[in-house]
mmCIF file with all atom_site columns, C-alpha atoms in Angstrom:
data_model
loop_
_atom_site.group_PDB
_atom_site.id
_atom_site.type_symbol
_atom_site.label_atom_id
_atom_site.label_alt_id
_atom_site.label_comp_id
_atom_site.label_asym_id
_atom_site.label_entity_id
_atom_site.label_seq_id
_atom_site.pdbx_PDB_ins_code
_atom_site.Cartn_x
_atom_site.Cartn_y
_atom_site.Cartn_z
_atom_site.occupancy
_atom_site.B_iso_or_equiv
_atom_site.pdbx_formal_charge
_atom_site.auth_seq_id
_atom_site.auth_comp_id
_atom_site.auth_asym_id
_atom_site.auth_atom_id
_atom_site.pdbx_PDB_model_num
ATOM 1   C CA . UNK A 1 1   ? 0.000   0.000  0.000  1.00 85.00 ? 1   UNK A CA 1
ATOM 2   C CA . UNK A 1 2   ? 1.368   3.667  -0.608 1.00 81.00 ? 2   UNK A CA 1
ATOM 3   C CA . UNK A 1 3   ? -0.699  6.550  1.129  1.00 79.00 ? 3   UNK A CA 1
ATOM 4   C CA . UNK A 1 4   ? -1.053  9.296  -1.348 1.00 79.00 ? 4   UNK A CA 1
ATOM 5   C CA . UNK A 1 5   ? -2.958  11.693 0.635  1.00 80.00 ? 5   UNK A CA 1
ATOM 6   C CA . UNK A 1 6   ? -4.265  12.241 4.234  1.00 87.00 ? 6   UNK A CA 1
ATOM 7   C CA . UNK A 1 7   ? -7.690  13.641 4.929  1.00 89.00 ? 7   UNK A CA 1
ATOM 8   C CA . UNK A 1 8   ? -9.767  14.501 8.242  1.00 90.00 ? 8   UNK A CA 1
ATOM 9   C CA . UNK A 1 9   ? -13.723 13.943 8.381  1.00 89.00 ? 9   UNK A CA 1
ATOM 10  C CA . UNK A 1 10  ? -15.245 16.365 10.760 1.00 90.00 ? 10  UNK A CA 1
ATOM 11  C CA . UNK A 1 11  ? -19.073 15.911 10.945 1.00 90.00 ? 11  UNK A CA 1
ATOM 12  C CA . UNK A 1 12  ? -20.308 19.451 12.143 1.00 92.00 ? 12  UNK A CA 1
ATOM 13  C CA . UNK A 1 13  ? -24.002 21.138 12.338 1.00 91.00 ? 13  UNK A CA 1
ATOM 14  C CA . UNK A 1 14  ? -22.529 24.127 10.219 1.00 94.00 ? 14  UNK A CA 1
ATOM 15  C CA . UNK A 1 15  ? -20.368 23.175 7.070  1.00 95.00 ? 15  UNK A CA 1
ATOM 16  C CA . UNK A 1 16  ? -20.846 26.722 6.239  1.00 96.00 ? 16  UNK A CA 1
ATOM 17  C CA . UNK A 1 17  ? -19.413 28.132 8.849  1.00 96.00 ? 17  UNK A CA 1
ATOM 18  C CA . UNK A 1 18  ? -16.279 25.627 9.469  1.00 96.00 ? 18  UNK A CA 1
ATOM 19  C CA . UNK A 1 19  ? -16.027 26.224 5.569  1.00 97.00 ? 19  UNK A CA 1
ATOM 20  C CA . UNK A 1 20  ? -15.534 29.801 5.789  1.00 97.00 ? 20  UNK A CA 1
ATOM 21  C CA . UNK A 1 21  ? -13.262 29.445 8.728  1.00 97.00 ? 21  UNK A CA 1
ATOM 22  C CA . UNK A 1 22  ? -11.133 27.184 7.553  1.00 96.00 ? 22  UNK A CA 1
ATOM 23  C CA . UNK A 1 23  ? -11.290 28.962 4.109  1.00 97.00 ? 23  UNK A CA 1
ATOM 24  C CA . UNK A 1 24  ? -10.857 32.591 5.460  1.00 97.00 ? 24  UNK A CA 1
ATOM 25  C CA . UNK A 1 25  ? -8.355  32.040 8.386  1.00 96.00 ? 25  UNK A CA 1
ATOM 26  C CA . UNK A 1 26  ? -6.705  28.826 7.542  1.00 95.00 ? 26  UNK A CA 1
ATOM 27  C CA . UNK A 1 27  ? -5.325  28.975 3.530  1.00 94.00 ? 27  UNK A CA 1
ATOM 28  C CA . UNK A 1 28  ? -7.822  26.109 3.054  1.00 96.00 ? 28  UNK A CA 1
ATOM 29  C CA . UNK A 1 29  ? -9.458  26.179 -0.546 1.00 96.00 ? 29  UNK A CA 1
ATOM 30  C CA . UNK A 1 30  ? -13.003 24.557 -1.911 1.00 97.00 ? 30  UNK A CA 1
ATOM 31  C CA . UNK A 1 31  ? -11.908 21.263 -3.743 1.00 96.00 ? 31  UNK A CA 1
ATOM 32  C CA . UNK A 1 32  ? -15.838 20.312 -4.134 1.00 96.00 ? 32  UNK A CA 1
ATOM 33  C CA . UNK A 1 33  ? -18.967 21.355 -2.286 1.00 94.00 ? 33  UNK A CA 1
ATOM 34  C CA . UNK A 1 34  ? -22.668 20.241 -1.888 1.00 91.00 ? 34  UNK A CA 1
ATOM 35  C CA . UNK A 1 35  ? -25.604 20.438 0.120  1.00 90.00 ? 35  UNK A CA 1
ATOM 36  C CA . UNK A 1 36  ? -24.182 19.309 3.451  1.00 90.00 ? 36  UNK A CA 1
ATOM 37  C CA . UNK A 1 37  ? -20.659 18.525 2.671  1.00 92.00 ? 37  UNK A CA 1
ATOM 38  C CA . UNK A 1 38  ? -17.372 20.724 1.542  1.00 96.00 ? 38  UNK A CA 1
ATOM 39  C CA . UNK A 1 39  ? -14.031 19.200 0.610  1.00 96.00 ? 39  UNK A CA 1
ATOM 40  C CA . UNK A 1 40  ? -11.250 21.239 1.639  1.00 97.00 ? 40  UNK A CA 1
ATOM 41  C CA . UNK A 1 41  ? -7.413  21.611 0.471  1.00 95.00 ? 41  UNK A CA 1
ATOM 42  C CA . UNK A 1 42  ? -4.039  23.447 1.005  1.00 92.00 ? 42  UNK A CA 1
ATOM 43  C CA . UNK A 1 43  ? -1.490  23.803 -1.829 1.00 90.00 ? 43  UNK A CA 1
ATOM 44  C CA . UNK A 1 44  ? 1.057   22.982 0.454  1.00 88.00 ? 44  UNK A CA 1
ATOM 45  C CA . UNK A 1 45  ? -0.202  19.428 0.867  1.00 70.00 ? 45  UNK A CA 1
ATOM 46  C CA . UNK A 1 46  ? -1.126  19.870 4.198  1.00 79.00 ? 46  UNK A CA 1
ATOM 47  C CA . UNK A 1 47  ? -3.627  17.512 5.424  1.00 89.00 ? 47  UNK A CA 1
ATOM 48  C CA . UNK A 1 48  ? -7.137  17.691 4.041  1.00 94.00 ? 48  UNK A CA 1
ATOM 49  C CA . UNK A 1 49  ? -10.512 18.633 5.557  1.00 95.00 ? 49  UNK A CA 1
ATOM 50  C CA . UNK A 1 50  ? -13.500 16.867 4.634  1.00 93.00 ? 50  UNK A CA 1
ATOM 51  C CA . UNK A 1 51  ? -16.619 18.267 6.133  1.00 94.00 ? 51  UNK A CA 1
ATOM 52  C CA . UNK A 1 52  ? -19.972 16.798 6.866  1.00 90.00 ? 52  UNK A CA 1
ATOM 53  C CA . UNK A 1 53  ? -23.326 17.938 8.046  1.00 89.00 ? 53  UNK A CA 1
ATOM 54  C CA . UNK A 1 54  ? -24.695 16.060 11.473 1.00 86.00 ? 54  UNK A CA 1
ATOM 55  C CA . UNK A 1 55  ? -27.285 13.318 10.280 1.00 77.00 ? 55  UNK A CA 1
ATOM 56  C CA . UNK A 1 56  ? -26.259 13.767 6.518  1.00 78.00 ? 56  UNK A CA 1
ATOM 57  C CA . UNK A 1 57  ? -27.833 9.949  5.053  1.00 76.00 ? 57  UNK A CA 1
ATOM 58  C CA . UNK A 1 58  ? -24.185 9.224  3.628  1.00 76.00 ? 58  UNK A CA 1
ATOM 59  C CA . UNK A 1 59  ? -22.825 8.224  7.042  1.00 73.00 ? 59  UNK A CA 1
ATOM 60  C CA . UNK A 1 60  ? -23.740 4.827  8.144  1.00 75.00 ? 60  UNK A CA 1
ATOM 61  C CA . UNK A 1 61  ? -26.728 4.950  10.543 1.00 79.00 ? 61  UNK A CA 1
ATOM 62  C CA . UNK A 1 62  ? -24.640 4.531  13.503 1.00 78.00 ? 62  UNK A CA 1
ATOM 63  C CA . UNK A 1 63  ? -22.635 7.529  12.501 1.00 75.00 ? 63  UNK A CA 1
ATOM 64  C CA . UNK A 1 64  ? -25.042 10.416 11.540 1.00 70.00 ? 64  UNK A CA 1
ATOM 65  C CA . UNK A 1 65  ? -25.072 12.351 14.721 1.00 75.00 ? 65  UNK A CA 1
ATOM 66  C CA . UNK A 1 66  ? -21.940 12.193 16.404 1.00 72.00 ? 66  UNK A CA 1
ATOM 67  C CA . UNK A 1 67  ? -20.048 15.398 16.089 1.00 70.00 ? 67  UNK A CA 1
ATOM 68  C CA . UNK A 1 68  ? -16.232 16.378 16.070 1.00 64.00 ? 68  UNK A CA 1
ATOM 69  C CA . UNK A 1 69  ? -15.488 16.571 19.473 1.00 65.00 ? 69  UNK A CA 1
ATOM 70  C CA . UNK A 1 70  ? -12.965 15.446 21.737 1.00 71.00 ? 70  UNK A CA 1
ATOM 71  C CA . UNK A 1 71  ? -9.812  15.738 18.820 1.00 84.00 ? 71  UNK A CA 1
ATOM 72  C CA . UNK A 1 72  ? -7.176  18.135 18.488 1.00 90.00 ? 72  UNK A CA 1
ATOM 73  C CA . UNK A 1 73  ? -6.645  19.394 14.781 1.00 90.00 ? 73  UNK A CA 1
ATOM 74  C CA . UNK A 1 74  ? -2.601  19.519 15.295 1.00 92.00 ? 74  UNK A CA 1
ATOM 75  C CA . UNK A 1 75  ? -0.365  21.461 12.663 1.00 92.00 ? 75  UNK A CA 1
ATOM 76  C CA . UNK A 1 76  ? 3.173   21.584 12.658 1.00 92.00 ? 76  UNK A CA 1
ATOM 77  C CA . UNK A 1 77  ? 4.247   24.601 11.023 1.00 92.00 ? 77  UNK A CA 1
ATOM 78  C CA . UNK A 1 78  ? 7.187   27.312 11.349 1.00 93.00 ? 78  UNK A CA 1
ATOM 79  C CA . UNK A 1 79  ? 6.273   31.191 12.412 1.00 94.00 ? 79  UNK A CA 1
ATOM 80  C CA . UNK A 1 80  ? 3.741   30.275 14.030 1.00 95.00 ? 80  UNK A CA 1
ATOM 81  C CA . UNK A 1 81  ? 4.176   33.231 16.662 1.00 95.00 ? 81  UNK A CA 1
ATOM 82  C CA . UNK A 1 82  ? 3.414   35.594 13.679 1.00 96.00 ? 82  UNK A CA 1
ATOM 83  C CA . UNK A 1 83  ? 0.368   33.183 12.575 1.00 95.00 ? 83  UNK A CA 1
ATOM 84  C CA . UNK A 1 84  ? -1.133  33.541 15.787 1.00 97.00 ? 84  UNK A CA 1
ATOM 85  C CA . UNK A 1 85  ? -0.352  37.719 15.557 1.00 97.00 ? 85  UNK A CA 1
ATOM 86  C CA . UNK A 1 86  ? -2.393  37.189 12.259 1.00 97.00 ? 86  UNK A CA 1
ATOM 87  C CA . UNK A 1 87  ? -4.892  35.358 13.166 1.00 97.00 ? 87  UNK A CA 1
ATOM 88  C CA . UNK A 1 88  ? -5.781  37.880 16.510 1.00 96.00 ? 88  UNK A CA 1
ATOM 89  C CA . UNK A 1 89  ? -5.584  40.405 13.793 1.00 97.00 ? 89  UNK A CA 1
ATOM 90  C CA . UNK A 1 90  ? -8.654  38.936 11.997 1.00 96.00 ? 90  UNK A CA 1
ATOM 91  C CA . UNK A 1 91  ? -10.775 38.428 14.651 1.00 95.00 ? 91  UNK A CA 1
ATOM 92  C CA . UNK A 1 92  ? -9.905  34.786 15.108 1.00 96.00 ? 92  UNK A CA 1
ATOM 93  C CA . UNK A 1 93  ? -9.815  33.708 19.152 1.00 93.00 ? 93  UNK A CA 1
ATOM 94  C CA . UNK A 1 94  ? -7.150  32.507 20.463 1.00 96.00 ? 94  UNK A CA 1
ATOM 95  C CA . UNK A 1 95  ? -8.704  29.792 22.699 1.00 96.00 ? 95  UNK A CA 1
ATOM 96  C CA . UNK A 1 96  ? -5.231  28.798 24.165 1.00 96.00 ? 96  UNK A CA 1
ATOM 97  C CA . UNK A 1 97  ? -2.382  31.473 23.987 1.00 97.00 ? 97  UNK A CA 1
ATOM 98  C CA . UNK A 1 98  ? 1.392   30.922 22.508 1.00 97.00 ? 98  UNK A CA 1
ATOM 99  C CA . UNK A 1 99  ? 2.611   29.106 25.242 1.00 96.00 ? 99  UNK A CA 1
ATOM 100 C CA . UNK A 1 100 ? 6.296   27.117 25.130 1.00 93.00 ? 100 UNK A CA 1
ATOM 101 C CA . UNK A 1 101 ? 6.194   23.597 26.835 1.00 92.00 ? 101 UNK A CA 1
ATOM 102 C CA . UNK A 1 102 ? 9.553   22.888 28.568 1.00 91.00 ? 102 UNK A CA 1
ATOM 103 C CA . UNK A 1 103 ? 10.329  19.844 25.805 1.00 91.00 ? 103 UNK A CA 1
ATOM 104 C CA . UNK A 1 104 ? 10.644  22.536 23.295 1.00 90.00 ? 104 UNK A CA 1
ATOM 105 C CA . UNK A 1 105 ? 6.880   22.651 21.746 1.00 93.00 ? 105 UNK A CA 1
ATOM 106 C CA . UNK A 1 106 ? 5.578   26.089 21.037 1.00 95.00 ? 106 UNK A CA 1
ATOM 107 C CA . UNK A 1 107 ? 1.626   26.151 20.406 1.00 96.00 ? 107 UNK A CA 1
ATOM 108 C CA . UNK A 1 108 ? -1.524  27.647 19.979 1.00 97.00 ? 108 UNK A CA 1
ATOM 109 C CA . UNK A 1 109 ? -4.914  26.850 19.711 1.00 97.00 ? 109 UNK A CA 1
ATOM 110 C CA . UNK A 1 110 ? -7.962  28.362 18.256 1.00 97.00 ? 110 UNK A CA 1
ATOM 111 C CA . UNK A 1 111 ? -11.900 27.374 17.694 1.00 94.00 ? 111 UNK A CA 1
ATOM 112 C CA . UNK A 1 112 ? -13.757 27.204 14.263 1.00 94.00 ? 112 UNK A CA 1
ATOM 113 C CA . UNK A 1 113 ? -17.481 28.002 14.963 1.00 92.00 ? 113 UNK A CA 1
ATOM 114 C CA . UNK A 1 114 ? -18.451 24.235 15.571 1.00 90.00 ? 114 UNK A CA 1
ATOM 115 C CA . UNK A 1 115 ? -15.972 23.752 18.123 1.00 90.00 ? 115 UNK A CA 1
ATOM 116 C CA . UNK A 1 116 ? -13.491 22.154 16.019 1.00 91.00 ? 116 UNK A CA 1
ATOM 117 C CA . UNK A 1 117 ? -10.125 22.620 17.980 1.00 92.00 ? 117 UNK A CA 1
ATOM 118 C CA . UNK A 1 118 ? -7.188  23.808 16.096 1.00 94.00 ? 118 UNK A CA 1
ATOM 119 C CA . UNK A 1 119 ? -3.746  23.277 17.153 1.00 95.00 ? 119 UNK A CA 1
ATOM 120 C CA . UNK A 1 120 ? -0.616  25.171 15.920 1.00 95.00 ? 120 UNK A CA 1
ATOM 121 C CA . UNK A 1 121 ? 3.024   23.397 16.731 1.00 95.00 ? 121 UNK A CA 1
ATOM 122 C CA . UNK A 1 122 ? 6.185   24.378 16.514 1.00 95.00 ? 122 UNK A CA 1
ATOM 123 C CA . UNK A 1 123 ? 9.238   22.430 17.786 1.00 91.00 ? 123 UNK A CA 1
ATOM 124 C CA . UNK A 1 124 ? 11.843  24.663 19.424 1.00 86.00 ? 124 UNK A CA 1
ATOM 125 C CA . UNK A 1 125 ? 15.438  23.504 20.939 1.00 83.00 ? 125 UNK A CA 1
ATOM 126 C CA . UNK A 1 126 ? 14.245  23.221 24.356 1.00 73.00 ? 126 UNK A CA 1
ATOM 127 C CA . UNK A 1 127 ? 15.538  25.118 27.150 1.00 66.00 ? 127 UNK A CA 1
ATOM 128 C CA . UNK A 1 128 ? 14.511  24.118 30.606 1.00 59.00 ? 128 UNK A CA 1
ATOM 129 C CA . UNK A 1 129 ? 16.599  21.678 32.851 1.00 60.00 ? 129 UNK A CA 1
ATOM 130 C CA . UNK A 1 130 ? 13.715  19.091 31.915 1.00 55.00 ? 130 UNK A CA 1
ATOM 131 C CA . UNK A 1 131 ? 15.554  18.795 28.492 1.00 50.00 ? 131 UNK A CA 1
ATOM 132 C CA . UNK A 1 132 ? 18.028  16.948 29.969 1.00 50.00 ? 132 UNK A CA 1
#
């Protein structure tokens, strides 16, 4: 097997909104888009976002109203101190502040309107005695 692509599902109650969000804030772009359902992609390969609405028929039965909750969107990226400037600067809430963990991880989190939590990661030489 060879994995050519990776892709999150997110079942939300507003594929609109998480759209825009992720479209807006996040340098996601429309790959295809219906009723209930919007397929999401970054040129730089980053992973891709597949959205659902709640109790759309195309999950299995078992499936249709569970909603994204309890995961951690996690990106590793670089800058992300000026990403979260920018992102403040648009309006976006920070939900957890730039904070720098003492095994070098810098990171940030903010919300998308269904409560979709979005991480930002950045690994960082770390500096504490706990690096040791």
């Amino acid at each position: 097997m060879q994995i050519t692509a990776s892709t999150v599902s997110l079942t939300v109650d507003d594929v609109a909104a998480s759209q825009r969000f992720f479209t807006t804030h996040l340098g996601y772009a429309e790959q295809a888009a219906a009723e209930g359902f919007a397929s999401l992609a970054r040129a730089d390969a980053a992973l891709d976002v597949v959205l659902l609405a709640r109790g759309t028929e195309v999950l299995p039965a078992d499936q249709r109203d569970r909603h994204a909750s309890g995961l951690i969107l996690a990106f590793t990226a670089t800058g992300i101190e000026a990403e979260e400037k920018r992102l403040r600067a648009e309006g976006v809430e920070i939900t957890m502040p730039l904070r720098e963990e003492p095994w070098g991880e810098r990171l940030f989190q903010v919300t998308d309107p269904n409560g979709v939590i979005v991480q930002f990661v950045e690994w960082v030489t770390p500096s504490g005695p706990e690096s040791a």
